[in-house]
CSV table of C-alpha atoms in Angstrom, one decimal:
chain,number,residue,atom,x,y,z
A,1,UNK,CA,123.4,121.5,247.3
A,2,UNK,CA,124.6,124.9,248.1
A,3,UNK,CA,121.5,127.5,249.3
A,4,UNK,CA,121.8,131.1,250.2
A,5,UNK,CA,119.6,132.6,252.1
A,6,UNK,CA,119.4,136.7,251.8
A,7,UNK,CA,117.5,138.8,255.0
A,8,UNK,CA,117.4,142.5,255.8
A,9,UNK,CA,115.3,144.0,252.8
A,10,UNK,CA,112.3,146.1,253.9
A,11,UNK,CA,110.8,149.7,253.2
A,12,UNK,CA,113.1,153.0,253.7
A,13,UNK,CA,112.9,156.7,253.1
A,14,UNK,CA,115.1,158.2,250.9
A,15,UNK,CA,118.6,158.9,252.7
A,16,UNK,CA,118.1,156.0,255.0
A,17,UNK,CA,119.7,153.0,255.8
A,18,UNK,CA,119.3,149.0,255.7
A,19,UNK,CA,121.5,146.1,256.1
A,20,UNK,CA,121.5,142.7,253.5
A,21,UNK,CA,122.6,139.5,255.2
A,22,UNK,CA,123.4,136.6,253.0
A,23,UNK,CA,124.0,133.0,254.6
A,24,UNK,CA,125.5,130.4,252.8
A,25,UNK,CA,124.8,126.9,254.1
A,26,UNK,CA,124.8,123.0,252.1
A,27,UNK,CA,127.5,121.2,251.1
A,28,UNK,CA,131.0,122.9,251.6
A,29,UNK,CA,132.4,124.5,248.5
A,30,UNK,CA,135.1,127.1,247.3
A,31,UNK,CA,133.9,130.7,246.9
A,32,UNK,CA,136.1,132.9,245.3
A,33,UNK,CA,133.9,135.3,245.0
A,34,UNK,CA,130.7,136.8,246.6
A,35,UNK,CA,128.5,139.3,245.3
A,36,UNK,CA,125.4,140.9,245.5
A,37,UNK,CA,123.2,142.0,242.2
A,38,UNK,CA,119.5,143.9,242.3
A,39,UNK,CA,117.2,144.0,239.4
A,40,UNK,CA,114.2,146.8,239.5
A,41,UNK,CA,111.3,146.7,237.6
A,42,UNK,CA,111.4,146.2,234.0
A,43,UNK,CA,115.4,146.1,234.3
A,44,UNK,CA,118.2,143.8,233.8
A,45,UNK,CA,119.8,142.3,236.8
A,46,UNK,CA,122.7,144.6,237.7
A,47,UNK,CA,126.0,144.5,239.5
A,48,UNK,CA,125.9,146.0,242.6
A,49,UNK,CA,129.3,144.6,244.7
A,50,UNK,CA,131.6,142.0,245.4
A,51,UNK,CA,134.3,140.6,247.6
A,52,UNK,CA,137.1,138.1,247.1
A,53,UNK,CA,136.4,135.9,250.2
A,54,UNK,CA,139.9,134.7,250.8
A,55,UNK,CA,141.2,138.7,251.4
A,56,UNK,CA,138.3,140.9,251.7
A,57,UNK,CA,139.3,142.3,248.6
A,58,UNK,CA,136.3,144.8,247.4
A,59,UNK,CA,134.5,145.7,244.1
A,60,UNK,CA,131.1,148.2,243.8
A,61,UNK,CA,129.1,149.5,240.6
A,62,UNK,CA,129.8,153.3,240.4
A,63,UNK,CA,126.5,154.0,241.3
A,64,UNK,CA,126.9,152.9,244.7
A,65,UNK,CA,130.1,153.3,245.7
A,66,UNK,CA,130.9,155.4,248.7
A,67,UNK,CA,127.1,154.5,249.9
A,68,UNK,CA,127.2,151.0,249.9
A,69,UNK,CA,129.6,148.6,251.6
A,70,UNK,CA,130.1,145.0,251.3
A,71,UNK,CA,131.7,142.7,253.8
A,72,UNK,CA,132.1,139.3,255.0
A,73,UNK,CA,132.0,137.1,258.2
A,74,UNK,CA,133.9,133.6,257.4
A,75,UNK,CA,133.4,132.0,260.5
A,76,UNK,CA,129.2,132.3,259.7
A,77,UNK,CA,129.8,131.8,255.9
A,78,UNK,CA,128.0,135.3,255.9
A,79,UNK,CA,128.6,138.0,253.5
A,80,UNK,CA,126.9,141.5,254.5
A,81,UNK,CA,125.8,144.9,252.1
A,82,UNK,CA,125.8,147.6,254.1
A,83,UNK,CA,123.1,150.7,252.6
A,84,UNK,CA,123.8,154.0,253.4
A,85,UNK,CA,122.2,157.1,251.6
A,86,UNK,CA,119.9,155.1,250.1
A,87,UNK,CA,118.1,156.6,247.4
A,88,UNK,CA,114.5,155.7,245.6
A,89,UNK,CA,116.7,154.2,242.2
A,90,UNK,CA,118.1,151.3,244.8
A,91,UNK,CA,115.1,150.0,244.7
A,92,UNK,CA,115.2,146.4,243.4
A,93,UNK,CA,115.3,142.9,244.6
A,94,UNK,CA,118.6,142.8,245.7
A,95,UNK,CA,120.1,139.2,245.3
A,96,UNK,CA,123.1,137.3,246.9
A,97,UNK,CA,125.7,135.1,244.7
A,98,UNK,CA,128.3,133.0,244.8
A,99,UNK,CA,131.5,132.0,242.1
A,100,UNK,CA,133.2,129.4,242.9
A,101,UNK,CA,136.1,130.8,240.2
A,102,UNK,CA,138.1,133.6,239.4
A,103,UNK,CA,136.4,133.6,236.1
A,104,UNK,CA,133.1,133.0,234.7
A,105,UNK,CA,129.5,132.9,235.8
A,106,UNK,CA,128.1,133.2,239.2
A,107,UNK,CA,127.3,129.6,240.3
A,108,UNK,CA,124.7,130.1,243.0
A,109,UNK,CA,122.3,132.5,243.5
A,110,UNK,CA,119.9,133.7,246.1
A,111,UNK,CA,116.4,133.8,246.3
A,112,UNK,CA,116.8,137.7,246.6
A,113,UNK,CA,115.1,140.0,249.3
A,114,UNK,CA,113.3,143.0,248.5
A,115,UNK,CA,114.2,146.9,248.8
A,116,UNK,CA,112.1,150.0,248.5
A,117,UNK,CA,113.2,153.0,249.2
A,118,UNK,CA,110.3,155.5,249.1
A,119,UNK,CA,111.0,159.4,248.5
């Protein structure tokens, strides 16, 4: 069993910032990939970013690249999404994911963590 546990969410103003923490803990297994996705109200999940764990290797959605920034801390099997600029369309429940492929769909998923971001 695999669970990831996603903390940082909370209430911001418009133009401010917030940190997402994602822990990964269970049973060991091999991540290529960790991302994070949010889904708003009465929206399909979206992409938001992701990082090839074995080299850091980054990806983002254009609507939050240069603002957000996704990183990783192997020893704590910890992957991190730095917010910057945020703006009231971030808000979503913002949720952490795991692939244990190059290919394919995300295996495990988060519970996801909530972000509002008032104007």
């Amino acid at each position: 069993q695999v669970q990831l546990v996603e903390s940082g969410g909370g209430l911001v103003q418009a133009g401010g910032s917030l940190r997402l923490s994602c822990a990964a803990s269970g049973r060991t297994f091999s991540r290529h990939y960790m991302g994070w996705f949010r889904q708003a109200p009465g929206k399909e999940r979206e992409f938001v970013a992701t990082i090839i764990w074995s080299d850091g290797s980054t990806y983002y959605a254009d609507s939050v690249k240069g603002r957000f920034t996704i990183s990783r801390a192997m020893a704590k099997n910890t992957v991190f999404l730095e917010m910057n600029s945020l703006r009231p369309e971030d808000t979503a429940v913002y949720y952490c994911a795991a692939r244990e492929s190059s290919i394919g769909p995300y295996d495990y998923w988060g519970q996801g963590t909530q972000v509002t971001v008032s104007s």
